[in-house]
PDB file of C-alpha atoms and ligand atoms in Angstrom:
ATOM      1  CA  MET A   9       1.588  71.352 -49.826  1.00 49.00           C
ATOM      2  CA  SER A  10       2.764  69.037 -47.440  1.00 53.00           C
ATOM      3  CA  ILE A  11       0.885  67.812 -44.798  1.00 57.00           C
ATOM      4  CA  THR A  12       4.349  67.594 -41.922  1.00 70.00           C
ATOM      5  CA  SER A  13       4.528  71.770 -42.872  1.00 84.00           C
ATOM      6  CA  ILE A  14       1.849  72.814 -40.492  1.00 94.00           C
ATOM      7  CA  ARG A  15       2.293  74.653 -37.995  1.00 95.00           C
ATOM      8  CA  THR A  16       0.492  76.667 -34.611  1.00 96.00           C
ATOM      9  CA  CYS A  17       0.203  79.744 -33.701  1.00 97.00           C
ATOM     10  CA  ILE A  18       1.799  80.227 -30.738  1.00 97.00           C
ATOM     11  CA  ALA A  19      -1.510  83.235 -29.805  1.00 97.00           C
ATOM     12  CA  CYS A  20      -4.476  81.679 -31.016  1.00 97.00           C
ATOM     13  CA  ARG A  21      -3.279  78.009 -31.183  1.00 96.00           C
ATOM     14  CA  LYS A  22      -4.737  77.461 -34.930  1.00 97.00           C
ATOM     15  CA  SER A  23      -2.896  74.435 -37.036  1.00 96.00           C
ATOM     16  CA  GLU A  24      -1.632  76.369 -40.372  1.00 95.00           C
ATOM     17  CA  SER A  25       0.534  76.340 -43.324  1.00 94.00           C
ATOM     18  CA  PRO A  26       4.016  77.838 -42.059  1.00 92.00           C
ATOM     19  CA  THR A  27       3.589  80.624 -45.616  1.00 92.00           C
ATOM     20  CA  ASN A  28       0.570  82.073 -43.075  1.00 94.00           C
ATOM     21  CA  LEU A  29       2.399  82.794 -40.247  1.00 95.00           C
ATOM     22  CA  LEU A  30       5.957  84.930 -39.232  1.00 96.00           C
ATOM     23  CA  ARG A  31       8.456  82.201 -37.452  1.00 95.00           C
ATOM     24  CA  VAL A  32      10.484  84.071 -34.737  1.00 97.00           C
ATOM     25  CA  VAL A  33      13.574  83.047 -32.908  1.00 96.00           C
ATOM     26  CA  LEU A  34      14.421  83.017 -29.228  1.00 96.00           C
ATOM     27  CA  VAL A  35      18.167  84.760 -29.528  1.00 93.00           C
ATOM     28  CA  ASP A  36      19.793  86.302 -26.492  1.00 92.00           C
ATOM     29  CA  GLY A  37      16.857  86.821 -24.535  1.00 94.00           C
ATOM     30  CA  SER A  38      15.879  88.600 -27.582  1.00 96.00           C
ATOM     31  CA  VAL A  39      12.210  87.796 -29.614  1.00 97.00           C
ATOM     32  CA  ILE A  40      13.860  88.173 -33.330  1.00 96.00           C
ATOM     33  CA  PRO A  41      11.738  87.856 -36.138  1.00 96.00           C
ATOM     34  CA  ASP A  42      12.776  84.981 -38.401  1.00 94.00           C
ATOM     35  CA  ILE A  43      12.049  86.868 -42.320  1.00 86.00           C
ATOM     36  CA  LYS A  44      14.341  85.260 -44.744  1.00 82.00           C
ATOM     37  CA  GLY A  45      13.003  81.749 -43.016  1.00 76.00           C
ATOM     38  CA  ASN A  46      16.256  80.363 -42.114  1.00 82.00           C
ATOM     39  CA  ALA A  47      17.593  81.682 -38.722  1.00 86.00           C
ATOM     40  CA  GLN A  48      19.884  79.284 -36.014  1.00 85.00           C
ATOM     41  CA  GLY A  49      17.953  79.050 -33.127  1.00 84.00           C
ATOM     42  CA  ARG A  50      14.738  77.919 -31.150  1.00 87.00           C
ATOM     43  CA  GLY A  51      11.908  78.711 -32.736  1.00 93.00           C
ATOM     44  CA  ALA A  52       7.575  79.564 -32.907  1.00 96.00           C
ATOM     45  CA  TRP A  53       5.490  80.049 -35.180  1.00 96.00           C
ATOM     46  CA  LEU A  54       2.538  82.996 -34.990  1.00 97.00           C
ATOM     47  CA  HIS A  55      -0.171  84.759 -37.319  1.00 97.00           C
ATOM     48  CA  LEU A  56       1.301  88.154 -37.695  1.00 95.00           C
ATOM     49  CA  GLN A  57      -2.047  89.656 -36.347  1.00 95.00           C
ATOM     50  CA  CYS A  58      -1.941  87.694 -33.667  1.00 97.00           C
ATOM     51  CA  GLY A  59       1.622  88.962 -32.693  1.00 97.00           C
ATOM     52  CA  TYR A  60       0.307  92.193 -30.840  1.00 96.00           C
ATOM     53  CA  VAL A  61      -1.688  90.068 -28.845  1.00 96.00           C
ATOM     54  CA  ALA A  62       0.805  86.492 -28.341  1.00 97.00           C
ATOM     55  CA  ILE A  63       2.956  89.579 -26.631  1.00 97.00           C
ATOM     56  CA  GLU A  64       0.218  90.658 -24.547  1.00 96.00           C
ATOM     57  CA  ARG A  65      -0.723  87.506 -23.278  1.00 95.00           C
ATOM     58  CA  LYS A  66       2.983  86.516 -22.844  1.00 95.00           C
ATOM     59  CA  ALA A  67       2.920  83.766 -25.287  1.00 97.00           C
ATOM     60  CA  PHE A  68       6.583  83.610 -25.810  1.00 97.00           C
ATOM     61  CA  LYS A  69       7.228  83.135 -22.467  1.00 96.00           C
ATOM     62  CA  TRP A  70       6.254  79.460 -22.737  1.00 92.00           C
ATOM     63  CA  ALA A  71       6.258  78.646 -26.426  1.00 96.00           C
ATOM     64  CA  PHE A  72      10.662  79.506 -25.760  1.00 96.00           C
ATOM     65  CA  LYS A  73       9.712  77.661 -22.316  1.00 95.00           C
ATOM     66  CA  LEU A  74      11.642  80.625 -20.707  1.00 96.00           C
ATOM     67  CA  THR A  75      10.965  81.510 -16.828  1.00 95.00           C
ATOM     68  CA  GLU A  76      10.620  84.906 -17.678  1.00 93.00           C
ATOM     69  CA  MET A  77       9.243  87.373 -21.102  1.00 94.00           C
ATOM     70  CA  PRO A  78      11.569  88.092 -23.212  1.00 97.00           C
ATOM     71  CA  ASP A  79      12.502  91.372 -25.224  1.00 97.00           C
ATOM     72  CA  VAL A  80       9.730  91.158 -27.186  1.00 98.00           C
ATOM     73  CA  LEU A  81      11.259  95.690 -28.729  1.00 97.00           C
ATOM     74  CA  ALA A  82      12.983  93.814 -31.672  1.00 97.00           C
ATOM     75  CA  LEU A  83       9.424  92.254 -32.565  1.00 97.00           C
ATOM     76  CA  LYS A  84       6.977  95.040 -31.611  1.00 97.00           C
ATOM     77  CA  LEU A  85       8.795  97.292 -33.597  1.00 96.00           C
ATOM     78  CA  PHE A  86       8.305  94.736 -37.046  1.00 96.00           C
ATOM     79  CA  LEU A  87       4.840  94.647 -36.591  1.00 96.00           C
ATOM     80  CA  GLN A  88       4.654  98.669 -35.916  1.00 95.00           C
ATOM     81  CA  GLU A  89       6.411  98.721 -39.470  1.00 93.00           C
ATOM     82  CA  LYS A  90       4.338  96.083 -41.149  1.00 90.00           C
ATOM     83  CA  PHE A  91       0.856  97.327 -40.212  1.00 87.00           C
ATOM     84  CA  THR A  92       1.796 101.235 -40.680  1.00 85.00           C
ATOM     85  CA  ASN A  93       2.571  99.625 -44.553  1.00 65.00           C
ATOM     86  CA  ILE A  94      -0.380  98.056 -45.108  1.00 55.00           C
TER      87      ILE A  94
HETATM   88 ZN1   ZN B 130      -2.935  83.346 -34.840  1.00 89.71          ZN
END
């Protein structure tokens, strides 16, 4: 594992390998899970299990340096699907 590939979870601030994190990108004011890992745009990283915490703490607002909370519906649906499939 390369030292340059360490990312920080925006919810718990823990440093982590990207393989253990979900990448999300901001697209037209919406937070979209980057499932393939190659989406264009400003990205942020978080643990899957930190998803709801990130939404609750409005972590995406500061992560993307926004003045308002972005739309997190797509991320919520993604998390719902993930956690009901376990
Ligand atoms: Zn986390």
